[in-house]
XYZ file of C-alpha atoms in Angstrom:
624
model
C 0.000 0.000 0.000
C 0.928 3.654 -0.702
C 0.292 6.686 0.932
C -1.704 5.960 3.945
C -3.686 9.716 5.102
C -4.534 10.302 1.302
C -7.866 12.264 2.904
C -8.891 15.754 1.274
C -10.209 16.762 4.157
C -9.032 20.367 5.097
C -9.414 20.275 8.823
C -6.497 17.858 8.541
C -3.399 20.325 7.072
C -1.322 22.827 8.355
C -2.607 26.340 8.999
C -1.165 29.296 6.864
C -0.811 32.836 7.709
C 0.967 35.877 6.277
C 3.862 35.144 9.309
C 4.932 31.569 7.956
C 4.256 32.006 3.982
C 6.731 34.930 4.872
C 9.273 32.417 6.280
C 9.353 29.454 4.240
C 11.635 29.582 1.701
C 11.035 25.794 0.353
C 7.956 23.791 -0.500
C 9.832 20.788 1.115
C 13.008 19.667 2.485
C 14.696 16.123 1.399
C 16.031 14.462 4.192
C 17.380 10.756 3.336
C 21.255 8.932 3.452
C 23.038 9.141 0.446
C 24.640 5.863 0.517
C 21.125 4.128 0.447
C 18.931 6.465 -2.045
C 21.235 9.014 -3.691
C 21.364 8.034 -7.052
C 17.920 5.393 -7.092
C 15.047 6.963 -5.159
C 15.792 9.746 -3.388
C 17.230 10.820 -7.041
C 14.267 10.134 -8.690
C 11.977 11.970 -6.069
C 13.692 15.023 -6.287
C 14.210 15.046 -10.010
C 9.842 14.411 -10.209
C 9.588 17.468 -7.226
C 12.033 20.007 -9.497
C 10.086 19.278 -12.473
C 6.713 19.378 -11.069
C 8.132 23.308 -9.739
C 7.941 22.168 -6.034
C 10.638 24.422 -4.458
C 13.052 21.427 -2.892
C 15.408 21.532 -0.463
C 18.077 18.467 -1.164
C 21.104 17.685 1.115
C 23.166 16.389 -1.303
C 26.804 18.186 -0.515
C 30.460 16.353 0.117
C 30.129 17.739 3.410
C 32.287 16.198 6.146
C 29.574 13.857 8.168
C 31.746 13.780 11.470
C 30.848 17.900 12.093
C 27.968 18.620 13.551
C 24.926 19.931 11.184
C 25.493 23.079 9.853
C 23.374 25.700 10.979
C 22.768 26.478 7.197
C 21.099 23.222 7.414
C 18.638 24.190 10.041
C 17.724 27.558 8.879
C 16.816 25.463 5.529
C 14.731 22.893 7.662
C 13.262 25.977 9.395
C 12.461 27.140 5.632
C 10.810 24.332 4.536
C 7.011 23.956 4.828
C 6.842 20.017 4.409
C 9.876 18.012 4.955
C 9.911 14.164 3.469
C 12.329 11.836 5.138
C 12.903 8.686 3.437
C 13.520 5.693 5.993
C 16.377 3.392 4.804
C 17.889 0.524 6.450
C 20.783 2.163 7.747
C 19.175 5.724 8.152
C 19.815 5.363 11.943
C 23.721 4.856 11.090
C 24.217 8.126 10.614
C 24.641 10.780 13.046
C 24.306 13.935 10.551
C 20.639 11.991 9.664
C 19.422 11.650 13.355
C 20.546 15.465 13.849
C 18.302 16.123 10.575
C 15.382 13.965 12.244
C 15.790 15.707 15.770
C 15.197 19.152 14.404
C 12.673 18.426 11.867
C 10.397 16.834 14.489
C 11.206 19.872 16.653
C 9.813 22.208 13.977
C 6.891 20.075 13.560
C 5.668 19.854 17.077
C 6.716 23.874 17.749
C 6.233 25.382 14.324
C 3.246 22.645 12.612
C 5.796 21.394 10.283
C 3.861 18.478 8.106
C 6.204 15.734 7.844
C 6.055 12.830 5.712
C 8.209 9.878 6.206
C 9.145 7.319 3.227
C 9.453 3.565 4.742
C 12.520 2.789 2.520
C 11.758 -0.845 1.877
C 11.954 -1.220 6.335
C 8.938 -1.822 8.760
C 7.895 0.795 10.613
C 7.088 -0.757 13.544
C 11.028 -1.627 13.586
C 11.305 2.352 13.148
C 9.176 2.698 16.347
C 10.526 0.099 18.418
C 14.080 0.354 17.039
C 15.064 -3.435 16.208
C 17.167 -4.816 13.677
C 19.697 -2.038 11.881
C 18.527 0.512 13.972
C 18.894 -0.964 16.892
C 22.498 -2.125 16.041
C 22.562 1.336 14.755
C 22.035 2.198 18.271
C 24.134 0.521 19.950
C 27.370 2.101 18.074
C 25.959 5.979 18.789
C 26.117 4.765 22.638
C 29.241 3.881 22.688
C 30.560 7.016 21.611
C 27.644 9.972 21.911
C 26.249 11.414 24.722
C 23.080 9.887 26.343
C 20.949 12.922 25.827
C 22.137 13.044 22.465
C 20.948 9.124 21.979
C 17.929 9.936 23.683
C 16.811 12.642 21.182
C 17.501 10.708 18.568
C 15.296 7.772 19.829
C 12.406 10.022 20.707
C 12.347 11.384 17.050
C 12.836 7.802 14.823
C 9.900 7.073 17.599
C 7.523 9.488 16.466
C 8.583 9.545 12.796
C 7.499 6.120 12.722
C 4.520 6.617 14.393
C 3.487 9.104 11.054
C 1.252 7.987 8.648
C 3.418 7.539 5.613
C 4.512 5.634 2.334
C 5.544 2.442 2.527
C 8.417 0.841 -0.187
C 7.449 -2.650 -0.590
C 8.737 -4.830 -3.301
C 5.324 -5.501 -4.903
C 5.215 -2.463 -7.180
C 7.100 -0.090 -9.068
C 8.961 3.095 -7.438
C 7.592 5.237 -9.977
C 4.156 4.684 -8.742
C 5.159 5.154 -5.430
C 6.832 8.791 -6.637
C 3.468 9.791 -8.096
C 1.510 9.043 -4.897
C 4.249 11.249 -2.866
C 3.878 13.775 -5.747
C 0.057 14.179 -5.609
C 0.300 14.228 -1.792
C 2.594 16.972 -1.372
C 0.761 19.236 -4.949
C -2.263 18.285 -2.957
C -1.398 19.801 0.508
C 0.716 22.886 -1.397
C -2.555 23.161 -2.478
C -4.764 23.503 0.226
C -1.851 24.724 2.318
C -2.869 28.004 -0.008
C -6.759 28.109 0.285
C -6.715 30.879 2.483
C -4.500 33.387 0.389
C -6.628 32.321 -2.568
C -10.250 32.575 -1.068
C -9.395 35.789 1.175
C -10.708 37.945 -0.904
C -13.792 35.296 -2.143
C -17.379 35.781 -0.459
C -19.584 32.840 -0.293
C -17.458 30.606 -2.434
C -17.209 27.849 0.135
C -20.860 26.862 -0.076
C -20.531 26.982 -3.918
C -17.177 24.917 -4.028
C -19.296 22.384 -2.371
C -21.879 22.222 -4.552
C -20.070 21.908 -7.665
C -17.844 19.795 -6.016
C -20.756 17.024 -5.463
C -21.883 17.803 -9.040
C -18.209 17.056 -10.619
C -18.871 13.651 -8.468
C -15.155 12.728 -8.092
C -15.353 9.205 -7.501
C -17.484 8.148 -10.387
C -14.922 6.168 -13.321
C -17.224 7.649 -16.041
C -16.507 10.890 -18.155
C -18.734 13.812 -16.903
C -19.931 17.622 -18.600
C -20.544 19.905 -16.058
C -22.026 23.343 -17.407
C -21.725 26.650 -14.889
C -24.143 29.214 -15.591
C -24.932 32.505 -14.832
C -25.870 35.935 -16.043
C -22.304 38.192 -16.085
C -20.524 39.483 -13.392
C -21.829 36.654 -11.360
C -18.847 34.665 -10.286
C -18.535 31.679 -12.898
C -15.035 31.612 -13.756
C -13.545 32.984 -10.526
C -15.921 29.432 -8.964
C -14.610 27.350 -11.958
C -10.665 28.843 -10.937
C -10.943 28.077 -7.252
C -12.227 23.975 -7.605
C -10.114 23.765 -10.851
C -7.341 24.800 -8.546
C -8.524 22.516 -5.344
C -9.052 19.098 -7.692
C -6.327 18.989 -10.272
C -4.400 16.805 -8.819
C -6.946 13.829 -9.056
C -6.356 13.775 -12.520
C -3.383 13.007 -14.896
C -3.618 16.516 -16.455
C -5.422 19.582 -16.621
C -6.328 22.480 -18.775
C -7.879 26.098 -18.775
C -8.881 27.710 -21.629
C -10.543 31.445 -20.619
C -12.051 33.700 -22.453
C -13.019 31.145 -25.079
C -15.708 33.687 -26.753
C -13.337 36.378 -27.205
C -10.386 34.562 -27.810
C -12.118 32.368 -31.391
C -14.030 35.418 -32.409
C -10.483 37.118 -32.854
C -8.131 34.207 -33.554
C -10.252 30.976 -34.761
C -10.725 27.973 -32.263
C -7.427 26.216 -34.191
C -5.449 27.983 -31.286
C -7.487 26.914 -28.467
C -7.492 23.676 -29.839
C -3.517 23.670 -29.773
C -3.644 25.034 -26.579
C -5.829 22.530 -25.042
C -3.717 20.062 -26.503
C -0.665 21.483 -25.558
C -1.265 21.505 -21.868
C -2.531 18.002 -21.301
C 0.804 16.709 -23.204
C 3.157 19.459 -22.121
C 4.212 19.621 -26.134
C 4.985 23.009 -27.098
C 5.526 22.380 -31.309
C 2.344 20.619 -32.063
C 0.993 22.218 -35.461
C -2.838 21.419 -36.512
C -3.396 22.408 -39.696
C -7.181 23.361 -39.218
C -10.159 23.236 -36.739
C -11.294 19.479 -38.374
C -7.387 18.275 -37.500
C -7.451 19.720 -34.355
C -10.702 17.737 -33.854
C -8.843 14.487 -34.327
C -6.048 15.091 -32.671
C -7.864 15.868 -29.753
C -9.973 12.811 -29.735
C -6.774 10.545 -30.839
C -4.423 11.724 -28.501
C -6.358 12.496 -24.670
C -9.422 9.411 -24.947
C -7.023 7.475 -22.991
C -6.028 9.874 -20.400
C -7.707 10.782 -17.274
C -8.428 15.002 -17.751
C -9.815 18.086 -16.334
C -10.912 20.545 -18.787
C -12.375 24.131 -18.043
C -13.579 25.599 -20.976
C -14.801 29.301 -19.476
C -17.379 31.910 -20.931
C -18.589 29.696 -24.200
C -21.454 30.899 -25.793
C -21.807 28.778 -29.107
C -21.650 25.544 -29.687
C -19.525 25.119 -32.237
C -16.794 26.108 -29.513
C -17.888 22.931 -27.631
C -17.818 20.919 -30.707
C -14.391 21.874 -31.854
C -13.202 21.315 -28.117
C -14.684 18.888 -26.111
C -17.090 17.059 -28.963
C -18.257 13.881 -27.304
C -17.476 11.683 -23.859
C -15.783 9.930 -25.904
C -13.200 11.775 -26.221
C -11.708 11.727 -23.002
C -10.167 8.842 -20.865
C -12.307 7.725 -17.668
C -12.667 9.546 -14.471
C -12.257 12.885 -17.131
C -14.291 16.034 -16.409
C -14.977 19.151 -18.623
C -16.509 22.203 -17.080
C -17.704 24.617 -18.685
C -18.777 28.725 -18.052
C -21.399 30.109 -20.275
C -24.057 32.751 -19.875
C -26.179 30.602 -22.328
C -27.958 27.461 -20.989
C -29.242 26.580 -24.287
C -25.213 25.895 -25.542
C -25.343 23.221 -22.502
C -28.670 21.793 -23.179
C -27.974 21.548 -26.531
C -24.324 19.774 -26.212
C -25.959 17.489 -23.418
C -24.065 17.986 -20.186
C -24.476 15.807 -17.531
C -25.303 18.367 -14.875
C -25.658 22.573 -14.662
C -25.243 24.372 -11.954
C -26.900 27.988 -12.134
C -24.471 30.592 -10.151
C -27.138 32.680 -7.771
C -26.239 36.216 -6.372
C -24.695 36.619 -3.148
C -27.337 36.791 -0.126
C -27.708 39.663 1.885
C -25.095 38.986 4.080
C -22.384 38.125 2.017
C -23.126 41.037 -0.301
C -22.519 42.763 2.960
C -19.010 40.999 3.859
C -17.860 41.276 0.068
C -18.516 45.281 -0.122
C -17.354 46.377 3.227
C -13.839 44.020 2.289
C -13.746 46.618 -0.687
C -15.101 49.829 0.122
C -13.304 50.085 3.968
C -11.398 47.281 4.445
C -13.043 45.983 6.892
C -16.108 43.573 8.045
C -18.154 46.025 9.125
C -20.155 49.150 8.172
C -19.271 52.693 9.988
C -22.341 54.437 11.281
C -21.493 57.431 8.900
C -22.233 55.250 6.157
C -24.842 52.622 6.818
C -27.732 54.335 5.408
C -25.525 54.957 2.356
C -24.062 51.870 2.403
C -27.537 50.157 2.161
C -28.458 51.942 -0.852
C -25.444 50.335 -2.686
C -26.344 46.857 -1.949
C -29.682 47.580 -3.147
C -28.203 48.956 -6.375
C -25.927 46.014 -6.556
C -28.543 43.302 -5.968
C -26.375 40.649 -4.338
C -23.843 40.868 -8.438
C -20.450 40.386 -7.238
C -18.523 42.146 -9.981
C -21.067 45.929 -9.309
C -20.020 45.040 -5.482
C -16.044 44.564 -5.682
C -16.424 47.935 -8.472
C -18.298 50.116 -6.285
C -17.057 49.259 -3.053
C -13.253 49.915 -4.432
C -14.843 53.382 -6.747
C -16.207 54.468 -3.065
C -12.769 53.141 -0.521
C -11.362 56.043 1.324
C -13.981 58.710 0.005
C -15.372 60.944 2.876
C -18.977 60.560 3.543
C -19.630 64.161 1.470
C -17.961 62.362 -1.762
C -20.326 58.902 -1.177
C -23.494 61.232 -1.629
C -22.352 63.147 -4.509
C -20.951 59.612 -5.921
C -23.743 57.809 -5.837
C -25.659 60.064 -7.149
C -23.440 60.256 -9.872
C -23.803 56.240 -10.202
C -27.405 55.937 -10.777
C -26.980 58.666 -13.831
C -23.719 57.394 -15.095
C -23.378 54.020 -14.178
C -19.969 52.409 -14.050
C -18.446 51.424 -17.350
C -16.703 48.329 -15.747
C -20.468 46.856 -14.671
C -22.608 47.714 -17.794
C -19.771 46.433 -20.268
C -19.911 43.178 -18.528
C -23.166 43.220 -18.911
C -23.677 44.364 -21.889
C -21.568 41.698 -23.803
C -24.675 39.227 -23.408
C -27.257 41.770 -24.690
C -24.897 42.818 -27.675
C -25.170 38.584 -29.182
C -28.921 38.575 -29.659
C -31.103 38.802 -32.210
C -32.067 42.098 -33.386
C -35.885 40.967 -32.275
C -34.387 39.576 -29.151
C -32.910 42.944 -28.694
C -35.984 44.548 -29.267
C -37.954 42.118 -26.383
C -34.694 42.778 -24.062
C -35.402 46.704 -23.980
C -39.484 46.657 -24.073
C -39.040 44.542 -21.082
C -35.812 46.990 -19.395
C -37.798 50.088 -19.864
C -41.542 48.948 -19.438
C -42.075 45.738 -18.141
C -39.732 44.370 -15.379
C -41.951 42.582 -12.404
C -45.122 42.053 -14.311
C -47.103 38.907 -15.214
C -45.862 37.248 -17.894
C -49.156 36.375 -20.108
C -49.907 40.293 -19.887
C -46.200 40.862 -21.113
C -46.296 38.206 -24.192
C -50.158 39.719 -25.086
C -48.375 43.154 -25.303
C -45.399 41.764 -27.353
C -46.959 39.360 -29.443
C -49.269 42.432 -30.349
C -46.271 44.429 -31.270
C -44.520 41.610 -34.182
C -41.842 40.237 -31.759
C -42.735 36.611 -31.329
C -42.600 36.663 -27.884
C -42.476 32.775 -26.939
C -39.339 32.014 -28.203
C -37.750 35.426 -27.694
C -38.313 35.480 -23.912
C -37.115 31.571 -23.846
C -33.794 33.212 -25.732
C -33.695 35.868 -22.809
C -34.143 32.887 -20.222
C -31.243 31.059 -21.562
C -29.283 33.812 -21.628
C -29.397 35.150 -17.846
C -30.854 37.938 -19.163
C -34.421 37.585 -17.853
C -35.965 34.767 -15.206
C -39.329 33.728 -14.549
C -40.800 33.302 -10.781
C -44.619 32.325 -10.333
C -45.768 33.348 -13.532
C -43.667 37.134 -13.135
C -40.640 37.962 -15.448
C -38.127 39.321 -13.719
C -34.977 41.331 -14.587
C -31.988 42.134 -12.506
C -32.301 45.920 -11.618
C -28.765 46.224 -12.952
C -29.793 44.637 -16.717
C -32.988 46.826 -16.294
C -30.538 49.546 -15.663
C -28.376 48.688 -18.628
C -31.154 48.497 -21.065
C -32.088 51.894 -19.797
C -28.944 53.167 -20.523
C -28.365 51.496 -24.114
C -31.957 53.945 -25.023
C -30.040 56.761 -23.501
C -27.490 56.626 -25.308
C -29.261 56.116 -28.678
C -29.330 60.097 -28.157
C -27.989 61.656 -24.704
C -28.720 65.085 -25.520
C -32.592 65.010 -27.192
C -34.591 62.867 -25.464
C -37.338 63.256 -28.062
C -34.692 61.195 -30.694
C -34.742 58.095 -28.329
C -36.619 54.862 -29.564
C -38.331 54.667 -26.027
C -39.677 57.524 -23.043
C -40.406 56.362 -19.496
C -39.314 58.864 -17.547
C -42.101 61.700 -17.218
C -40.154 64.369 -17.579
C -38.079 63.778 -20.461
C -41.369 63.293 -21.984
C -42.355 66.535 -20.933
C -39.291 68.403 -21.993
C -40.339 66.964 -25.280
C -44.042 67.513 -25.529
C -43.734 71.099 -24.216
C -40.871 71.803 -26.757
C -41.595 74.268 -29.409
C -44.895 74.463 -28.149
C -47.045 75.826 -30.781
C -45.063 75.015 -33.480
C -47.002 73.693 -36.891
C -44.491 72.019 -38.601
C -43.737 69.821 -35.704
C -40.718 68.809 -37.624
C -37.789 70.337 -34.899
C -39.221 67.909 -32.114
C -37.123 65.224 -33.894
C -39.613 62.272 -32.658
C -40.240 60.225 -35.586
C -37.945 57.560 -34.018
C -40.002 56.561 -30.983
C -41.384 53.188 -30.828
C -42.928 53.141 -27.059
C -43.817 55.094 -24.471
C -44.914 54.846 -20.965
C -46.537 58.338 -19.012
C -47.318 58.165 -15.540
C -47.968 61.173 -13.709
C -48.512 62.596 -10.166
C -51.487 64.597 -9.461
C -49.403 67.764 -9.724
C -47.874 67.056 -12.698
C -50.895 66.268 -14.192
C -52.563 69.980 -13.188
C -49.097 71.673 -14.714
C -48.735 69.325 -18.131
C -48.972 71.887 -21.063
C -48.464 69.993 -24.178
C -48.923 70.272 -28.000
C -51.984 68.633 -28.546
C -50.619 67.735 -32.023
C -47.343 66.084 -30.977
C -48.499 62.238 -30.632
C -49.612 62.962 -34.433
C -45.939 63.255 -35.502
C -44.747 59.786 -33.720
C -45.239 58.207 -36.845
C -43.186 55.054 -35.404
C -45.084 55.030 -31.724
C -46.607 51.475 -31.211
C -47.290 50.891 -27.813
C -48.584 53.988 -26.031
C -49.203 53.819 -21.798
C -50.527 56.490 -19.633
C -51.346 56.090 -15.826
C -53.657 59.249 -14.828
C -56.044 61.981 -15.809
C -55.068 63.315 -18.815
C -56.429 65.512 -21.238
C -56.942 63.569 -24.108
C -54.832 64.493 -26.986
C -56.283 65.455 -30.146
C -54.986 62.996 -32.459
C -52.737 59.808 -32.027
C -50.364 57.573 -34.997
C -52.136 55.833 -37.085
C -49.780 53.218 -36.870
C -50.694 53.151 -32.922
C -51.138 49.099 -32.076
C -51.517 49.450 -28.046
C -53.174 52.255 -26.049
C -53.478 51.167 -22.507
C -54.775 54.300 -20.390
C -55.442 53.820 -16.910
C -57.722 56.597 -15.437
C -59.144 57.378 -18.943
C -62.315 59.632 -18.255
C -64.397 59.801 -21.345
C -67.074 57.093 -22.080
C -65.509 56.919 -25.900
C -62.311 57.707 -27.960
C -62.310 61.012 -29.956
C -63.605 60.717 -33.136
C -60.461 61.624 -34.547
C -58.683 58.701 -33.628
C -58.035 56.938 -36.835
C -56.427 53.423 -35.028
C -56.275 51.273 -38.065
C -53.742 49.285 -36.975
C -54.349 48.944 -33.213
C -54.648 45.963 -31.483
C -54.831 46.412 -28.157
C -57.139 48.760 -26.698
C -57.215 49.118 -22.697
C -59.323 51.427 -21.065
């Protein structure tokens, strides 16, 4: 048998802190007698460590064995975060070894050292109780070394051989013994790290374990996980972390990021080298095309044992070119993948999906206090303010980490005017996130996307597909293209947008025009659309208002805004592109509306009938 405590559990390691990363200057110190391994396995082990890149400590001088240790020697065991000591027969022979034991069972017992002995082809329970060569060993150092000395030694060979460990035996080959050391030590390197790597990560323990059950780990078969999520919400930084925590259960492993951007600039023949390239650490491999790099592919890795993250995919010819079939991956493989788009995973028939959620409350909390004051908790200056941000953020990591580190060291003065700020200029590094999900659909999609951003968020969804399907968007299949797409989500028969998307869709109308409101394809806001109706009041031609490119609009007014509203009675006849048409209170009824008018809905309307002058050929909907 190999390595005995081959456990993932993290209870189980060493703890880290800022203090010790700072003093270790090796991943692991090599303590073993040359005579007995130097040029078999203690050579081979450290030749696997170097080239793996673990940071190795090997005593491997001419150094005069009848001195004491060097104290260069014990500032290097004092350096080393792991120390492996392989057992041999006549280990206990030497002197300079049993001064090596001594201190590196001191540092483990004072400093949490992890030690892990190698039973060189020797019992440990021989180790323990110190028979055969070591107890001849033994009985030379007594003749000639100080009892305390003796003593020390004895205690440390004791407790070294009490450690779970590897055990040489002569029914298999070294090699495999060397890989099980190997993925021990990567492992615990590993999860040594976990709290440098997570410090900054809210929530991400309950969603490690989550995906973690979905990747299930022990199963032999070949498994397509899909992660998905609307952007900004977390997917690659939760694919990073457990790429990082289960690599070394498999043979190899390779991330590919940014696999939308990168093939809609370069082609998917360089992702498929790439892929290729770091399962089979080859660095000249040339395909020829994306059909070559297909074969290759499924030639060279169905036999090997894989992890594959293939982050932010949103077609499927991406998949196909790069992880086709099960098939083409050895057992026990897994290929995880990062999309905004559920329909890519459907379609490509992954085994399991996990949908990334935004934070709750109270990590949204943690995660923006960490970034805007460095600190777990709110200062009573800014609570009130600090709420208001959260809100804004609704629980989207990426518009917490921005505005928490736009905000960090800003007096409570600079918060007000900042936010304020936010709401009309939202932050670039949110919306273009966003944004790159909206800018992939369909022009009708597109079209859906803002009705529902500027009009519609939070109502029932048969009202909402009445309205569209009234309007020429084919609403069924457009809103199922929003679903998919973590642009939109249905609860209880309600659609429901993220306030930030809402926001963003808002935004994309503003900017159709920033400076005339009357040139913008959609009005909600009431007084943009009075700055526009009251503009040039009087004026025949209409012509200057500049409104023949409004599709929709939406008036709802207070009762004093209703008593001041002073508009051109003739403007709604110049929308010659208005569709949908909304008003919520007691207006005076305008004189004439577009012909090409399709839905009035007009809450509070007064009159028994519509003006005779209403010619609504082409209306639809009529709500009263």
């Amino acid at each position: 048998m190999a390595l005995v405590d081959m456990e993932t559990d993290s209870s189980s390691f060493p703890s880290s802190s800022s203090s010790a990363a700072a003093r270790w200057n090796y991943d692991v110190f090599l303590s073993f007698r040359g005579e007995d391994t130097r040029y078999n396995f203690a050579g081979h082990l450290y030749e696997a460590l170097r080239q793996k890149g673990i940071h190795t400590f090997k005593d491997d001088k001419n150094l005069d064995r009848g001195k004491p240790i060097s104290p260069e020697l014990l500032k290097a065991i004092e350096e080393s975060r792991f120390a492996i000591v392989i057992i041999s027969k006549d280990y206990a022979s030497s002197a300079w070894c049993l001064d090596e034991l001594a201190h590196i069972i001191h540092c483990k017992n004072e400093t949490g050292m992890t030690v892990l002995p190698v039973f060189h082809y020797v019992d440990p329970s021989d180790i323990r109780k110190q028979m055969g060569t070591f107890e001849q060993a033994f009985i030379k150092h007594e003749e000639k070394e100080n009892k305390e000395r003796v003593e020390k030694w004895r205690d440390a060979l004791r407790q070294v051989g009490n450690l779970a460990g590897c055990h040489l035996k002569n029914t298999r080959y070294e090699t495999e013994d060397i890989n099980d050391i190997m993925g021990w030590i990567s492992l615990h390197l590993k999860y040594d790290a976990i709290p440098y790597i997570t410090r900054d990560l809210v929530g991400i323990y309950s969603r490690m374990v989550e995906l973690e059950s979905f990747l299930a780990l022990g199963s032999n078969d070949v498994r397509f996980i899909g992660i998905w999520g609307m952007g900004g919400m977390g997917k690659t930084t939760l694919a990073r972390v457990v790429y990082y925590m289960v690599s070394i259960k498999f043979e190899a492993c390779s991330f590919i990021e940014d696999v939308r951007e990168k093939s809609e600039r370069d082609g998917l023949v360089g992702l498929q080298q790439k892929l290729i390239s770091n399962i089979l650490m080859e660095t000249d491999l040339k395909i020829r095309d994306k059909y070559d790099g297909v074969i290759k592919i499924r030639n060279r890795l169905f036999r090997r044992r894989i992890l594959l993250v293939l982050d932010d995919v949103n077609k499927l010819d991406q998949l196909e070119n790069l992880a086709g079939e099960h098939d083409w991956f050895g057992p026990g493989s897994r290929i995880i993948i990062t999309t905004r788009d559920v329909h890519v995973l459907k379609t490509h028939g992954v085994d399991e999906i996990y949908a990334v959620k935004g934070l709750y409350e109270k990590d949204a909390l943690q995660l923006f206090c960490s970034k805007a004051f460095r600190k777990e908790h709110v200062p009573n200056d800014y609570l009130v303010m600090s709420k208001e941000v959260l809100k804004y953020a609704a629980g989207l990591p990426l518009a917490l980490k921005v505005l928490g580190s736009f905000l960090f060291g800003k007096s409570t003065i600079l918060w007000r005017s900042a936010l304020e700020r936010i709401k009309e200029n939202p932050k670039k590094e949110v919306f273009n996130v966003l944004q790159i999900s909206f800018d992939g659909l369909d022009d009708l999609d597109k079209e859906i996307f803002l009705h529902i951003a500027c009009f519609f968020n939070h109502e029932e969804k048969d009202h909402i597909v009445e309205v569209l399907d009234s309007l020429g968007l084919h609403p069924d299949i457009g809103l199922q293209e929003l679903i998919d797409k973590s642009l939109l989500e249905e609860y209880g028969g309600i659609l429901w947008m993220h306030d930030l998307l809402e926001e963003m869709g808002k935004n994309i109308v503003r900017q159709e025009c920033p400076n005339d409101c009357g040139k913008r394809s959609r009005l909600w806001h009431y007084e943009d659309i009075e700055n526009m109706l009251k503009k040039n009041k009087g004026c025949k031609s209409l012509q200057s208002l500049g409104i023949e490119a409004l599709k929709a609009m939406d008036i709802s007014t207070t009762y004093n805004e209703q008593k001041d509203a002073r508009w051109n009675p003739e403007a709604f006849l110049k929308m010659e592109n208005l569709k949908f048409l909304r008003f919520f209170g007691f207006l005076r009824v305008p004189s004439h509306l577009p012909n090409d008018l399709r839905i009035l809905d007009w809450t509070l309307y007064l009159s028994k009938s519509l003006p005779s002058s209403f010619q609504l050929d082409e209306l639809v909907q009529l709500c009263l």
